[in-house]
Amino acid sequence: MIMVYVLTADPPEIKTGPVAVTIKDVARAAGVSVATVTRALSMPDVVRAATRERVLETAKTLGYQPNRAARGLITGRTGNLGLLVPDLANPFFPGIVKGVQARAHEADHAVFLADTDENPAAEAGLVRKLAKQVDGVVLCSPRMPEAELRALAADIPIVLVYRRIPGTPSVTAAFLDGMRQAISHLTALGHQRIAYVAGPRSSWANRERVKSLRAVGRDVAGNGSPAGRASAEGKVSAAAKCELVEMGSVTPTFEGGVAAADGVLAAGVTAVIAYNDLVALGLLHRCAARGVRVPGDLSVLGFDDIPLGAMVHPALTTVALPKGPAGRAAVDLLLQERKEKRELPTQLIVRGSTGPAEG
Amino acid sequence: MIMVYVLTADPPEIKTGPVAVTIKDVARAAGVSVATVTRALSMPDVVRAATRERVLETAKTLGYQPNRAARGLITGRTGNLGLLVPDLANPFFPGIVKGVQARAHEADHAVFLADTDENPAAEAGLVRKLAKQVDGVVLCSPRMPEAELRALAADIPIVLVYRRIPGTPSVTAAFLDGMRQAISHLTALGHQRIAYVAGPRSSWANRERVKSLRAVGRDVAGNGSPAGRASAEGKVSAAAKCELVEMGSVTPTFEGGVAAADGVLAAGVTAVIAYNDLVALGLLHRCAARGVRVPGDLSVLGFDDIPLGAMVHPALTTVALPKGPAGRAAVDLLLQERKEKRELPTQLIVRGSTGPAEG
DNA sequence: AGCACGGATGTAAAGGTTTTCAGCGCCATA
DNA sequence: TATGGCGCTGAAAACCTTTACATCCGTGCT
């Protein structure tokens, strides 16, 4: 009887969990140095075709995945992005997050999400914590003080979403044009006295909307004379005279809208533009409770186009702000390191909550 | 005249951006070795008190923050968590995400978010990609095939949210009890024929709800005889006889609810329980469009308690499932490496969409 | 023939941290 | 007076990758 003993250098080791296969393993298996492996993977043109093939092949069969931490240690780039939103429960943000997330994954980046629970004070700290682990962060921060923002931007690559400050890349939307579409729509329906219920004064988006409102207001000012200059995108029909009344700022929530409703109803207007959809929904809710017909007695128009707006009855007419595209654009800016301000288009979506002025 | 030249080893270098202060810098400044610094920071009891003080002091003044990548390289732990949700735009998920995120930050962990866009096929791949960069992942994946899930769980630490499979830690909610509360509420209002519109058959949550429904159904079965055993949480009033009719499965969306509405209205029921709030909202919407009074003609009851439900008119009665707490619990399980199944309580929230049966 | 050059590959350092091991001084015990 | 142990600290290895530098060889030129 002949016994054959096979001696192997590596005893048949029992591995639990996923085996971490390193670049060294690939190098050994392919019979090259680690340097060649890394070159084959990231500078394919500098290594001989035959070698490259062999390396790539073994890498694949071994299931090699570079260790990003190790890579980051030396390159300084992590392949990760940070994303900070004030409140994920606000239905405006998930769309942006999805956009960021999708684009980042396309570019083979992972994204850290941080939700600050509407606490602007905590934001800067959070970003700095993240800073070490990411190549840049996209920041949705309507309320953070500009100085703080600027300091942050000096330290790490940032792109702002729905906020603009000098010298920092950002992506926003054409609020002015949106507002023009909104008011144009309402005046075309015969409304001559329109309320705007404002959001938080500290919010960039609100300031911007008020600015737009007033700009459009000048065009349709009460005297009924056509505004002199034509706007690029077509301007509000100036034949209709129209009065805009701004109403005190509310929290940008459903509750804010509910609270504002009675004031709006007392203001003698036939239409109202809300700071955002959430506020508009609040208005709608209170109107329903008080038996005010929408759009019969009051037309309601929102901003944002949150999914919710299409689900209520009557469905909400709103100025749609790009969310996914904004997120994607932000990631693009970040990855291309372009210090650029991008402005995305807005679009009025007419649904059931606006109608002809009655009376 | 005497000129003094001071030669320094380091020319006054101009640094742009944040200076990365390393453990070496701290060690030099404190006059100790790097080993002592790391010990002072993470094994405080093994270093002499005076030394520890000095090191901690200098670390703070220098603003030292350990480089997590480097640490992870050697310890194998990253201090990061992964979180995977099927669709962030579904208002059920932001609450969970917020919970996960909040708890993770408390534990000084950052979280990677991945949204799979309702594509169960892509999920496993995503998780594996993340796997290298995280210590574990919390998985909201109602649809991923169980086999795949199991394979995943074998490779990396996982905790499931709102899904349960053998041998894997998970956090879910007391569906059965919730269903009991719901039906109890409806029968108390005098409803004797109640529809359930089911969600996707492939969804664990739907299977679970159907199971609960049938279990409760046995208790209140048409013969009107009281069920024998009392349930722990108080049981459905068995005096009322009640018939449950299950209706075909729909997509778990607003549109799904809209589509299901006409069938429900044709089924001769006075109340309907929807798979989730989104579906319930769809029902509500279609009812409003058809002039069906809610709750007068039909009582509508949802599951989940998404914020939206409180904003519509009439506001939605619903079985609230914990979202933030579920996220937090999931993180706890993950970090404590406890292979445990946790079941959170559910609670009926009565709002305006349910009322006494008429006729 | 000698030389420079360029292509392909290997060697080694570097990046920041943790951990193992060794060293040192000192006290208690034998 | 040795010896052992203990408390504290430092040196160096290790983690995995990328990159700067060195090596080797063949080719074309002077």
XYZ file of N, CA, C and O in Angstrom, chain A residues 26-85:
240
model
N -3.102 39.184 -5.476
C -3.212 39.242 -6.927
C -1.829 39.202 -7.552
O -1.577 38.457 -8.515
N -0.924 39.985 -6.991
C 0.433 40.056 -7.529
C 1.069 38.668 -7.536
O 1.615 38.221 -8.544
N 0.972 38.002 -6.415
C 1.565 36.669 -6.310
C 0.936 35.730 -7.334
O 1.629 35.034 -8.065
N -0.386 35.739 -7.388
C -1.087 34.838 -8.291
C -0.750 35.117 -9.751
O -0.694 34.211 -10.580
N -0.530 36.374 -10.056
C -0.258 36.713 -11.447
C 1.239 36.688 -11.749
O 1.655 36.862 -12.897
N 2.045 36.508 -10.721
C 3.478 36.448 -10.921
C 4.111 37.783 -11.277
O 5.060 37.854 -12.059
N 3.555 38.830 -10.716
C 4.138 40.156 -10.947
C 4.277 40.869 -9.601
O 3.918 40.318 -8.565
N 4.765 42.076 -9.638
C 4.873 42.844 -8.404
C 3.582 43.614 -8.150
O 2.786 43.815 -9.060
N 3.435 44.045 -6.927
C 2.222 44.786 -6.593
C 2.107 46.059 -7.426
O 1.020 46.471 -7.819
N 3.258 46.649 -7.700
C 3.243 47.878 -8.492
C 2.608 47.630 -9.847
O 1.803 48.421 -10.345
N 2.945 46.517 -10.427
C 2.387 46.200 -11.733
C 0.874 46.003 -11.660
O 0.135 46.400 -12.551
N 0.442 45.397 -10.578
C -0.996 45.210 -10.425
C -1.707 46.551 -10.360
O -2.668 46.805 -11.083
N -1.196 47.416 -9.508
C -1.855 48.705 -9.377
C -1.823 49.458 -10.698
O -2.779 50.121 -11.093
N -0.727 49.299 -11.416
C -0.643 49.964 -12.714
C -1.639 49.373 -13.703
O -2.320 50.093 -14.433
N -1.704 48.079 -13.715
C -2.633 47.431 -14.643
C -4.061 47.922 -14.399
O -4.861 48.038 -15.318
N -4.331 48.222 -13.132
C -5.692 48.610 -12.802
C -5.974 50.091 -13.049
O -7.055 50.444 -13.490
N -4.974 50.924 -12.772
C -5.308 52.341 -12.854
C -4.505 53.127 -13.882
O -4.815 54.284 -14.131
N -3.493 52.528 -14.453
C -2.796 53.187 -15.555
C -2.537 52.151 -16.644
O -1.391 51.815 -16.923
N -3.598 51.685 -17.257
C -3.534 50.504 -18.125
C -2.558 50.648 -19.291
O -2.049 49.663 -19.812
N -2.271 51.869 -19.712
C -1.480 52.052 -20.920
C 0.010 51.928 -20.658
O 0.801 51.832 -21.598
N 0.396 51.886 -19.417
C 1.817 51.885 -19.120
C 2.357 50.466 -18.902
O 3.536 50.270 -18.696
N 1.448 49.498 -18.962
C 1.898 48.122 -18.748
C 1.646 47.298 -20.025
O 0.689 47.526 -20.744
N 2.547 46.370 -20.291
C 2.463 45.595 -21.521
C 1.119 44.855 -21.595
O 0.630 44.335 -20.603
N 0.582 44.821 -22.803
C -0.767 44.291 -22.995
C -0.930 42.895 -22.395
O -1.895 42.622 -21.686
N 0.029 42.034 -22.684
C -0.069 40.657 -22.211
C -0.130 40.613 -20.689
O -0.979 39.949 -20.096
N 0.781 41.341 -20.058
C 0.807 41.393 -18.598
C -0.512 41.917 -18.057
O -1.093 41.354 -17.127
N -0.959 43.002 -18.653
C -2.195 43.623 -18.200
C -3.335 42.610 -18.199
O -4.044 42.443 -17.216
N -3.455 41.912 -19.313
C -4.506 40.899 -19.430
C -4.441 39.921 -18.271
O -5.422 39.659 -17.588
N -3.241 39.406 -18.076
C -3.063 38.386 -17.054
C -3.468 38.923 -15.682
O -4.201 38.299 -14.931
N -3.003 40.107 -15.382
C -3.300 40.695 -14.081
C -4.799 40.916 -13.901
O -5.387 40.514 -12.896
N -5.390 41.542 -14.902
C -6.819 41.815 -14.817
C -7.610 40.522 -14.636
O -8.564 40.462 -13.849
N -7.175 39.527 -15.356
C -7.829 38.230 -15.269
C -7.779 37.672 -13.842
O -8.804 37.336 -13.253
N -6.575 37.593 -13.307
C -6.446 37.058 -11.953
C -7.182 37.922 -10.939
O -7.798 37.398 -10.011
N -7.095 39.207 -11.142
C -7.810 40.094 -10.218
C -9.293 39.749 -10.198
O -9.923 39.670 -9.147
N -9.816 39.524 -11.360
C -11.246 39.232 -11.436
C -11.583 37.882 -10.802
O -12.505 37.770 -10.005
N -10.784 36.872 -11.150
C -11.093 35.545 -10.607
C -10.947 35.522 -9.080
O -11.697 34.839 -8.399
N -9.986 36.292 -8.585
C -9.812 36.339 -7.136
C -10.851 37.239 -6.470
O -10.998 37.240 -5.252
N -11.536 38.005 -7.278
C -12.533 38.913 -6.728
C -11.913 40.073 -5.980
O -12.415 40.523 -4.956
N -10.806 40.542 -6.505
C -10.099 41.612 -5.815
C -10.844 42.940 -5.888
O -11.304 43.356 -6.946
N -10.984 43.578 -4.740
C -11.537 44.931 -4.667
C -10.544 45.779 -3.883
O -10.266 45.458 -2.732
N -10.048 46.838 -4.493
C -9.071 47.653 -3.767
C -9.641 48.153 -2.453
O -10.828 48.458 -2.365
N -8.835 48.215 -1.464
C -9.223 48.746 -0.163
C -9.189 50.278 -0.227
O -8.136 50.887 -0.325
N -10.384 50.853 -0.136
C -10.479 52.295 -0.334
C -9.806 53.075 0.765
O -9.309 54.175 0.546
N -9.805 52.539 1.958
C -9.171 53.254 3.059
C -7.681 53.385 2.797
O -7.099 54.453 2.946
N -7.087 52.275 2.388
C -5.650 52.287 2.122
C -5.334 53.241 0.974
O -4.376 54.011 1.027
N -6.140 53.172 -0.035
C -5.933 54.062 -1.164
C -6.065 55.514 -0.727
O -5.225 56.358 -1.060
N -7.110 55.764 0.028
C -7.346 57.131 0.470
C -6.200 57.654 1.312
O -5.851 58.830 1.253
N -5.623 56.760 2.054
C -4.537 57.155 2.936
C -3.414 57.807 2.136
O -2.818 58.790 2.556
N -3.152 57.254 0.992
C -2.020 57.772 0.217
C -2.424 58.819 -0.813
O -1.721 59.799 -1.013
N -3.574 58.638 -1.422
C -3.975 59.600 -2.449
C -4.628 60.838 -1.851
O -4.689 61.875 -2.498
N -5.150 60.693 -0.652
C -5.861 61.816 -0.058
C -7.292 61.922 -0.534
O -8.059 62.743 -0.059
N -7.672 61.091 -1.482
C -9.052 61.119 -1.948
C -9.761 59.854 -1.453
O -9.198 58.770 -1.471
N -10.974 60.050 -1.022
C -11.657 58.931 -0.387
C -12.653 58.226 -1.293
O -13.045 57.100 -1.052
N -13.099 58.921 -2.304
C -14.151 58.341 -3.133
C -15.506 58.426 -2.468
O -16.446 57.759 -2.872
N -15.584 59.265 -1.442
C -16.866 59.450 -0.762
C -17.310 60.903 -0.818
O -16.479 61.807 -0.889
N -18.597 61.072 -0.752
C -19.172 62.412 -0.734
C -20.017 62.562 0.522
O -20.588 61.595 1.009
N -20.124 63.770 0.993
C -21.022 64.043 2.109
C -22.256 64.765 1.606
O -22.198 65.490 0.616
N -23.348 64.519 2.272
C -24.582 65.221 1.905
C -25.283 65.620 3.186
O -25.542 64.776 4.045
N -25.557 66.902 3.295
C -26.167 67.385 4.517
C -27.499 68.051 4.209
O -27.569 68.960 3.392
N -28.538 67.577 4.862
C -29.858 68.184 4.691
C -30.402 68.568 6.054
O -30.099 67.929 7.056
